[in-house]
Amino acid sequence: MTTRRQTFRLYPNKAQAKALFAARRLHCYLYNACVSHRQTEYKLGNKSVDYYTQQNALPAFKKEWGEFAALNSQSLQGTVKRVDLAYQSFFSGLRGKPKFKSIRNYSGWGYPGKSGWKATTEGQHGTLTLNDLGITLKMRGKAKEWAIPGTLMIVFKPSKRQWFASFTVEVATIEAKFGSESDLKYESIAAYDLGTETALTLFDGTQFETVENPRLSHKNDEKVRNVAKQKRRKRAPKKGVKASRRWKKINQREANLKAKVARQRKDWQHKVTSDIASRYDIGVTEKLNTKGMTHTAKKGSKRSVRETGSPAKQLSKKRKKQKAGLNKSILSVGFGTLNKMITYKIEQKGGLVLQLPTRIIKPSQRCPKCGAVHKEWAELKNRYHVCSACGFEVPRDQGSAMVMYNVATHQQPGLGTSLASLGCFSATSETRKTGSMRQLGQKKRQKSNQLDGNGVLETPSAYAVG
Ligand SMILES: [Zn+2]
């Protein structure tokens, strides 16, 4: 079974919207309380607080703060878990330190199990009942695939002031056509290189295909800059100062503009990836570390040194600028997103996407014809490659796509022939750990061994909310 997310728009009436906003506010308070708790304990030099300590403190918390008692306890646990996940990714260096969240932008809350809510729908429109709030909401939308939903997220989009219900459903997994290396068929195979000049360069054994970077955001950059400038001249909200009506108005216009750019980009991404996925059963690409590539070259910050592996201090001014430009281009194409979209679309029809290890294959440094590796090709400014060993000439991106195609079809000179030995057969089955909410729904409350004495935190000061 595969888990899919299906989202419907909610249409609350005035009273229902009020209840939703109230619940959202409480969840935001809880989130901030948990962050505060962790920060306070850390400052006091006590043991670090883990998820179960906070989860087990919830009953006492509810006793102290009565308004939380009405809310679904699993959904409260979900919010506590959110804080835990934020800290986990902070500890692993993926994100910055969790901050207090403003109620203005707080996104919502979730129900990690099947209890506490009921969706009445056949996959198109219908109603949603939230037991803890005692409301039944009108719901509109159409699910691509529908089954009995397992979890629910209530999401608020502040820019549009719209509410959404996002369910996960378990749908049948499509049987993979290619289980092992010997199953591979070469008629329907395409290698693609994701780049910045050209968004995508594809090679299917006979011909090349290029997809140009639309640079949508560049087109709209001026408009966005203009609106931002106007916004700066209006009275923004501060502590004790309300935003002016003009600020609110221009703020809304800015949000609409940004949303439009995002929609355009998404539309373009779907068109490009659907087209490729519909024509090929096997995709070949390189395993990219976009995180390292897109990370801004901050002034000698520890972070960028750690993530890019090179001291940012040593970057010359020019290179910094180049890197910033590269970042912008990568982000505006949604580099990783394209790859992910192609992968899931091909896998959805039973195909396979091979992710080749970049460091071993070196697609952009290797000559597709003789296999010689040219270090100087790695520099991004070298757009056209001429092999000094065999004289083969090829544009950079096309060369990369060719090398990857050759590797997948066992034709690349200078490299071993087995794909399994390159470790790329299991790459596609690697998925991100997203089951945390679901696991939470299945887990019972556990006693944390970090609790001492009566085990609950009674000091409301640790829960300084507001
Ligand atoms: Zn060569």
GROMACS .gro file of C-alpha atoms in nm, residues 71-443:
model
  373
   71LEU     CA    1  -0.951   1.968   2.222
   72ASN     CA    2  -0.879   1.620   2.091
   73SER     CA    3  -0.587   1.480   2.289
   74GLN     CA    4  -0.430   1.309   1.991
   75SER     CA    5  -0.430   1.634   1.800
   76LEU     CA    6  -0.257   1.802   2.093
   77GLN     CA    7   0.001   1.524   2.087
   78GLY     CA    8   0.041   1.593   1.717
   79THR     CA    9   0.132   1.954   1.789
   80VAL     CA   10   0.381   1.844   2.055
   81LYS     CA   11   0.525   1.605   1.797
   82ARG     CA   12   0.563   1.893   1.553
   83VAL     CA   13   0.791   2.066   1.798
   84ASP     CA   14   0.983   1.743   1.843
   85LEU     CA   15   1.029   1.706   1.466
   86ALA     CA   16   1.143   2.066   1.439
   87TYR     CA   17   1.404   2.001   1.708
   88GLN     CA   18   1.511   1.675   1.548
   89SER     CA   19   1.583   1.843   1.218
   90PHE     CA   20   1.758   2.122   1.406
   91PHE     CA   21   1.980   1.869   1.582
   92SER     CA   22   2.062   1.697   1.256
   93GLY     CA   23   2.166   2.031   1.111
   94LEU     CA   24   1.894   2.049   0.848
   95ARG     CA   25   1.717   2.350   0.989
   96GLY     CA   26   1.771   2.638   1.222
   97LYS     CA   27   1.669   2.650   1.583
   98PRO     CA   28   1.293   2.624   1.629
   99LYS     CA   29   1.141   2.962   1.696
  100PHE     CA   30   0.820   3.077   1.851
  101LYS     CA   31   0.551   3.086   1.588
  102SER     CA   32   0.329   3.383   1.535
  103ILE     CA   33  -0.042   3.314   1.546
  104ARG     CA   34  -0.076   3.518   1.228
  105ASN     CA   35   0.105   3.256   1.022
  106TYR     CA   36   0.037   2.939   1.219
  107SER     CA   37  -0.070   2.677   0.971
  108GLY     CA   38  -0.304   2.451   1.167
  109TRP     CA   39  -0.313   2.117   1.339
  110GLY     CA   40  -0.358   1.749   1.274
  111TYR     CA   41  -0.538   1.438   1.387
  112PRO     CA   42  -0.287   1.155   1.371
  113GLY     CA   43  -0.546   0.879   1.392
  114LYS     CA   44  -0.895   0.794   1.275
  115SER     CA   45  -1.063   0.910   1.592
  116GLY     CA   46  -1.202   1.252   1.668
  117TRP     CA   47  -1.329   1.332   1.322
  118LYS     CA   48  -1.536   1.192   1.039
  119ALA     CA   49  -1.525   1.261   0.668
  120THR     CA   50  -1.847   1.196   0.481
  121THR     CA   51  -1.747   1.179   0.119
  122GLU     CA   52  -1.702   0.942  -0.172
  123GLY     CA   53  -1.391   1.126  -0.281
  124GLN     CA   54  -1.575   1.427  -0.420
  125HIS     CA   55  -1.715   1.707  -0.203
  126GLY     CA   56  -1.897   1.611   0.117
  127THR     CA   57  -1.870   1.711   0.482
  128LEU     CA   58  -1.618   1.688   0.761
  129THR     CA   59  -1.711   1.659   1.129
  130LEU     CA   60  -1.464   1.761   1.399
  131ASN     CA   61  -1.582   1.611   1.725
  132ASP     CA   62  -1.373   1.825   1.958
  133LEU     CA   63  -1.501   2.149   1.808
  134GLY     CA   64  -1.852   2.010   1.761
  135ILE     CA   65  -1.880   2.133   1.403
  136THR     CA   66  -1.962   1.981   1.066
  137LEU     CA   67  -1.800   2.165   0.778
  138LYS     CA   68  -1.885   2.177   0.413
  139MET     CA   69  -1.604   2.040   0.203
  140ARG     CA   70  -1.537   2.070  -0.169
  141GLY     CA   71  -1.277   1.909  -0.390
  142LYS     CA   72  -1.202   1.591  -0.576
  143ALA     CA   73  -0.955   1.324  -0.476
  144LYS     CA   74  -0.757   1.149  -0.749
  145GLU     CA   75  -0.765   0.827  -0.552
  146TRP     CA   76  -0.987   0.770  -0.256
  147ALA     CA   77  -1.009   0.519   0.028
  148ILE     CA   78  -1.096   0.543   0.395
  149PRO     CA   79  -0.872   0.823   0.522
  150GLY     CA   80  -0.631   0.751   0.806
  151THR     CA   81  -0.511   1.089   0.922
  152LEU     CA   82  -0.629   1.447   0.889
  153MET     CA   83  -0.459   1.784   0.886
  154ILE     CA   84  -0.653   2.108   0.917
  155VAL     CA   85  -0.459   2.371   0.728
  156PHE     CA   86  -0.512   2.745   0.717
  157LYS     CA   87  -0.363   2.952   0.436
  158PRO     CA   88  -0.325   3.301   0.582
  159SER     CA   89  -0.262   3.473   0.249
  160LYS     CA   90  -0.602   3.371   0.118
  161ARG     CA   91  -0.773   3.319   0.452
  162GLN     CA   92  -0.883   2.975   0.336
  163TRP     CA   93  -0.918   2.649   0.527
  164PHE     CA   94  -0.827   2.307   0.395
  165ALA     CA   95  -0.863   1.948   0.506
  166SER     CA   96  -0.575   1.726   0.405
  167PHE     CA   97  -0.626   1.350   0.441
  168THR     CA   98  -0.392   1.061   0.396
  169VAL     CA   99  -0.536   0.757   0.225
  170GLU     CA  100  -0.386   0.416   0.164
  171VAL     CA  101  -0.408   0.317  -0.199
  172ALA     CA  102  -0.293   0.004  -0.377
  173THR     CA  103   0.070   0.015  -0.484
  174ILE     CA  104   0.130  -0.025  -0.853
  175GLU     CA  105   0.344  -0.327  -0.916
  176ALA     CA  106   0.691  -0.229  -1.030
  177LYS     CA  107   0.769  -0.351  -1.379
  178PHE     CA  108   1.140  -0.364  -1.314
  179GLY     CA  109   1.241  -0.550  -1.005
  180SER     CA  110   1.598  -0.625  -1.095
  181GLU     CA  111   1.866  -0.524  -1.337
  182SER     CA  112   1.784  -0.795  -1.588
  183ASP     CA  113   1.428  -0.664  -1.625
  184LEU     CA  114   1.541  -0.335  -1.771
  185LYS     CA  115   1.421  -0.261  -2.120
  186TYR     CA  116   1.610  -0.009  -2.321
  187GLU     CA  117   1.339   0.111  -2.560
  188SER     CA  118   1.179   0.327  -2.300
  189ILE     CA  119   1.469   0.475  -2.113
  190ALA     CA  120   1.563   0.840  -2.077
  191ALA     CA  121   1.852   1.002  -1.895
  192TYR     CA  122   1.804   1.360  -1.789
  193ASP     CA  123   2.033   1.624  -1.653
  194LEU     CA  124   1.890   1.904  -1.446
  195GLY     CA  125   2.068   2.230  -1.495
  196THR     CA  126   2.046   2.600  -1.454
  197GLU     CA  127   2.098   2.738  -1.805
  198THR     CA  128   1.868   2.476  -1.946
  199ALA     CA  129   1.625   2.343  -1.691
  200LEU     CA  130   1.636   1.991  -1.824
  201THR     CA  131   1.835   1.808  -2.090
  202LEU     CA  132   1.714   1.465  -2.186
  203PHE     CA  133   1.872   1.188  -2.391
  204ASP     CA  134   1.687   0.871  -2.490
  205GLY     CA  135   1.954   0.698  -2.697
  206THR     CA  136   1.864   0.857  -3.027
  207GLN     CA  137   1.787   1.222  -2.968
  208PHE     CA  138   1.828   1.507  -2.727
  209GLU     CA  139   1.554   1.719  -2.588
  210THR     CA  140   1.591   2.040  -2.393
  211VAL     CA  141   1.347   2.223  -2.171
  212GLU     CA  142   1.427   2.587  -2.120
  213ASN     CA  143   1.415   2.750  -1.783
  214PRO     CA  144   1.105   2.971  -1.787
  215ARG     CA  145   1.250   3.221  -1.538
  216LEU     CA  146   0.901   3.306  -1.426
  217SER     CA  147   1.013   3.476  -1.115
  218HIS     CA  148   1.247   3.702  -1.312
  219LYS     CA  149   0.952   3.822  -1.515
  220ASN     CA  150   0.761   3.902  -1.202
  221ASP     CA  151   1.059   4.023  -1.003
  222GLU     CA  152   1.003   4.385  -1.087
  223LYS     CA  153   0.638   4.372  -0.990
  224VAL     CA  154   0.721   4.204  -0.660
  225ARG     CA  155   0.997   4.457  -0.589
  226ASN     CA  156   0.759   4.740  -0.665
  227VAL     CA  157   0.492   4.615  -0.430
  228ALA     CA  158   0.749   4.548  -0.159
  229LYS     CA  159   0.871   4.904  -0.190
  230GLN     CA  160   0.522   5.041  -0.152
  231LYS     CA  161   0.466   4.816   0.146
  232ARG     CA  162   0.772   4.950   0.323
  233ARG     CA  163   0.621   5.296   0.307
  234LYS     CA  164   0.303   5.194   0.487
  235ARG     CA  165   0.259   5.147   0.858
  236ALA     CA  166   0.350   4.790   0.942
  237PRO     CA  167   0.219   4.609   1.251
  238LYS     CA  168   0.443   4.631   1.556
  239LYS     CA  169   0.396   4.566   1.921
  240GLY     CA  170   0.117   4.796   2.030
  241VAL     CA  171   0.075   4.943   1.682
  242LYS     CA  172  -0.188   4.815   1.443
  243ALA     CA  173  -0.114   4.787   1.075
  244SER     CA  174  -0.270   5.058   0.864
  245ARG     CA  175  -0.547   4.968   0.623
  246ARG     CA  176  -0.318   5.060   0.335
  247TRP     CA  177  -0.049   4.827   0.466
  248LYS     CA  178  -0.297   4.543   0.488
  249LYS     CA  179  -0.417   4.612   0.138
  250ILE     CA  180  -0.069   4.619  -0.013
  251ASN     CA  181   0.029   4.317   0.195
  252GLN     CA  182  -0.258   4.124   0.041
  253ARG     CA  183  -0.153   4.234  -0.305
  254GLU     CA  184   0.202   4.113  -0.241
  255ALA     CA  185   0.075   3.779  -0.118
  256ASN     CA  186  -0.146   3.740  -0.425
  257LEU     CA  187   0.143   3.818  -0.655
  258LYS     CA  188   0.372   3.568  -0.486
  259ALA     CA  189   0.099   3.306  -0.494
  260LYS     CA  190   0.056   3.367  -0.866
  261VAL     CA  191   0.426   3.312  -0.932
  262ALA     CA  192   0.412   2.994  -0.728
  263ARG     CA  193   0.110   2.867  -0.922
  264GLN     CA  194   0.274   2.941  -1.255
  265ARG     CA  195   0.587   2.756  -1.153
  266LYS     CA  196   0.391   2.458  -1.032
  267ASP     CA  197   0.188   2.445  -1.350
  268TRP     CA  198   0.503   2.451  -1.559
  269GLN     CA  199   0.664   2.179  -1.346
  270HIS     CA  200   0.362   1.952  -1.382
  271LYS     CA  201   0.347   1.999  -1.759
  272VAL     CA  202   0.715   1.921  -1.808
  273THR     CA  203   0.726   1.621  -1.576
  274SER     CA  204   0.396   1.467  -1.690
  275ASP     CA  205   0.515   1.482  -2.048
  276ILE     CA  206   0.838   1.297  -1.968
  277ALA     CA  207   0.675   1.045  -1.738
  278SER     CA  208   0.411   0.962  -1.998
  279ARG     CA  209   0.671   0.876  -2.261
  280TYR     CA  210   0.935   0.681  -2.067
  281ASP     CA  211   0.925   0.387  -1.827
  282ILE     CA  212   1.277   0.428  -1.695
  283GLY     CA  213   1.433   0.754  -1.594
  284VAL     CA  214   1.801   0.796  -1.519
  285THR     CA  215   1.935   1.088  -1.323
  286GLU     CA  216   2.205   1.170  -1.076
  287LYS     CA  217   2.159   1.184  -0.706
  288LEU     CA  218   2.188   1.552  -0.641
  289ASN     CA  219   2.262   1.737  -0.326
  290THR     CA  220   2.057   2.047  -0.399
  291LYS     CA  221   2.069   2.148  -0.036
  292GLY     CA  222   2.442   2.210  -0.057
  293MET     CA  223   2.407   2.379  -0.392
  294THR     CA  224   2.134   2.621  -0.299
  295HIS     CA  225   2.268   2.720   0.035
  296THR     CA  226   2.341   3.090   0.031
  297ALA     CA  227   2.704   3.186   0.058
  298LYS     CA  228   2.670   3.381   0.378
  299LYS     CA  229   2.959   3.583   0.506
  300GLY     CA  230   3.181   3.311   0.644
  301SER     CA  231   2.903   3.161   0.847
  302LYS     CA  232   2.973   2.830   1.014
  303ARG     CA  233   2.665   2.686   0.855
  304SER     CA  234   2.766   2.741   0.498
  305VAL     CA  235   3.114   2.612   0.571
  306ARG     CA  236   2.969   2.299   0.716
  307GLU     CA  237   2.720   2.237   0.442
  308THR     CA  238   2.919   2.327   0.137
  309GLY     CA  239   3.235   2.180   0.275
  310SER     CA  240   3.440   2.481   0.170
  311PRO     CA  241   3.511   2.788   0.379
  312ALA     CA  242   3.278   3.058   0.254
  313LYS     CA  243   3.533   3.314   0.364
  314GLN     CA  244   3.755   3.211   0.080
  315LEU     CA  245   3.490   3.280  -0.177
  316SER     CA  246   3.580   3.588  -0.370
  317LYS     CA  247   3.321   3.859  -0.416
  318LYS     CA  248   3.265   3.755  -0.774
  319ARG     CA  249   3.218   3.393  -0.686
  320LYS     CA  250   2.975   3.482  -0.415
  321LYS     CA  251   2.773   3.672  -0.667
  322GLN     CA  252   2.787   3.383  -0.909
  323LYS     CA  253   2.674   3.147  -0.640
  324ALA     CA  254   2.388   3.376  -0.549
  325GLY     CA  255   2.284   3.383  -0.914
  326LEU     CA  256   2.307   3.007  -0.929
  327ASN     CA  257   2.098   2.980  -0.617
  328LYS     CA  258   1.834   3.201  -0.764
  329SER     CA  259   1.815   3.002  -1.085
  330ILE     CA  260   1.803   2.670  -0.906
  331LEU     CA  261   1.533   2.788  -0.676
  332SER     CA  262   1.332   2.941  -0.953
  333VAL     CA  263   1.320   2.616  -1.145
  334GLY     CA  264   1.252   2.416  -0.834
  335PHE     CA  265   1.539   2.187  -0.912
  336GLY     CA  266   1.468   1.913  -0.660
  337THR     CA  267   1.097   1.936  -0.725
  338LEU     CA  268   1.134   1.851  -1.092
  339ASN     CA  269   1.331   1.542  -1.003
  340LYS     CA  270   1.083   1.436  -0.738
  341MET     CA  271   0.788   1.491  -0.969
  342ILE     CA  272   0.937   1.287  -1.251
  343THR     CA  273   1.026   1.013  -1.004
  344TYR     CA  274   0.682   0.980  -0.850
  345LYS     CA  275   0.505   1.009  -1.183
  346ILE     CA  276   0.716   0.736  -1.340
  347GLU     CA  277   0.686   0.516  -1.032
  348GLN     CA  278   0.310   0.568  -1.028
  349LYS     CA  279   0.283   0.390  -1.358
  350GLY     CA  280   0.513   0.109  -1.247
  351GLY     CA  281   0.832   0.248  -1.393
  352LEU     CA  282   1.167   0.304  -1.233
  353VAL     CA  283   1.398   0.597  -1.174
  354LEU     CA  284   1.765   0.516  -1.128
  355GLN     CA  285   1.961   0.763  -0.924
  356LEU     CA  286   2.324   0.736  -1.016
  357PRO     CA  287   2.589   0.826  -0.758
  358THR     CA  288   2.739   1.150  -0.885
  359ARG     CA  289   3.078   1.106  -0.722
  360ILE     CA  290   3.146   0.773  -0.890
  361ILE     CA  291   2.993   0.846  -1.229
  362LYS     CA  292   3.100   1.212  -1.261
  363PRO     CA  293   2.858   1.273  -1.550
  364SER     CA  294   2.966   1.631  -1.613
  365GLN     CA  295   3.340   1.550  -1.617
  366ARG     CA  296   3.337   1.228  -1.811
  367CYS     CA  297   3.363   1.197  -2.185
  368PRO     CA  298   3.064   0.992  -2.307
  369LYS     CA  299   3.265   0.841  -2.587
  370CYS     CA  300   3.596   0.730  -2.436
  371GLY     CA  301   3.529   0.764  -2.065
  372ALA     CA  302   3.817   0.999  -1.988
  373VAL     CA  303   3.759   1.223  -1.688
  374HIS     CA  304   3.841   1.592  -1.731
  375LYS     CA  305   3.857   1.781  -1.406
  376GLU     CA  306   3.839   2.120  -1.573
  377TRP     CA  307   3.493   2.032  -1.710
  378ALA     CA  308   3.352   2.054  -1.363
  379GLU     CA  309   3.358   2.432  -1.370
  380LEU     CA  310   3.017   2.562  -1.458
  381LYS     CA  311   3.146   2.821  -1.703
  382ASN     CA  312   3.263   2.547  -1.938
  383ARG     CA  313   2.944   2.506  -2.135
  384TYR     CA  314   3.094   2.318  -2.430
  385HIS     CA  315   3.322   2.021  -2.385
  386VAL     CA  316   3.589   1.897  -2.622
  387CYS     CA  317   3.759   1.576  -2.517
  388SER     CA  318   4.135   1.601  -2.533
  389ALA     CA  319   4.168   1.223  -2.543
  390CYS     CA  320   3.939   1.132  -2.834
  391GLY     CA  321   3.826   1.464  -2.977
  392PHE     CA  322   3.457   1.411  -2.904
  393GLU     CA  323   3.263   1.738  -2.883
  394VAL     CA  324   2.944   1.787  -2.690
  395PRO     CA  325   2.761   2.065  -2.499
  396ARG     CA  326   2.797   2.020  -2.125
  397ASP     CA  327   2.440   1.921  -2.032
  398GLN     CA  328   2.399   1.688  -2.328
  399GLY     CA  329   2.727   1.520  -2.237
  400SER     CA  330   2.604   1.454  -1.884
  401ALA     CA  331   2.278   1.307  -2.007
  402MET     CA  332   2.469   1.085  -2.251
  403VAL     CA  333   2.702   0.955  -1.980
  404MET     CA  334   2.408   0.870  -1.758
  405TYR     CA  335   2.227   0.700  -2.043
  406ASN     CA  336   2.538   0.500  -2.125
  407VAL     CA  337   2.584   0.393  -1.765
  408ALA     CA  338   2.224   0.275  -1.738
  409THR     CA  339   2.253   0.079  -2.062
  410HIS     CA  340   2.595  -0.063  -1.978
  411GLN     CA  341   2.769   0.117  -2.261
  412GLN     CA  342   2.986   0.367  -2.081
  413PRO     CA  343   3.360   0.309  -2.128
  414GLY     CA  344   3.570   0.357  -1.821
  415LEU     CA  345   3.310   0.238  -1.573
  416GLY     CA  346   3.199  -0.096  -1.436
  417THR     CA  347   2.894  -0.253  -1.590
  418SER     CA  348   2.683  -0.353  -1.296
  419LEU     CA  349   2.422  -0.104  -1.180
  420ALA     CA  350   2.368  -0.295  -0.858
  421SER     CA  351   2.733  -0.248  -0.769
  422LEU     CA  352   2.682   0.127  -0.802
  423GLY     CA  353   2.414   0.098  -0.541
  424CYS     CA  354   2.148   0.270  -0.745
  425PHE     CA  355   1.887  -0.001  -0.748
  426SER     CA  356   1.763   0.061  -0.402
  427ALA     CA  357   1.777   0.439  -0.435
  428THR     CA  358   1.418   0.485  -0.543
  429SER     CA  359   1.272   0.287  -0.258
  430GLU     CA  360   1.433   0.526  -0.013
  431THR     CA  361   1.160   0.752   0.115
  432ARG     CA  362   1.155   1.035   0.356
  433LYS     CA  363   1.033   0.952   0.702
  434THR     CA  364   0.686   1.096   0.690
  435GLY     CA  365   0.507   0.843   0.904
  436SER     CA  366   0.565   1.027   1.227
  437MET     CA  367   0.209   1.146   1.261
  438ARG     CA  368   0.077   0.803   1.182
  439GLN     CA  369   0.317   0.630   1.415
  440LEU     CA  370   0.202   0.867   1.679
  441GLY     CA  371  -0.157   0.762   1.625
  442GLN     CA  372  -0.061   0.400   1.677
  443LYS     CA  373   0.153   0.456   1.981
   0.00000   0.00000   0.00000
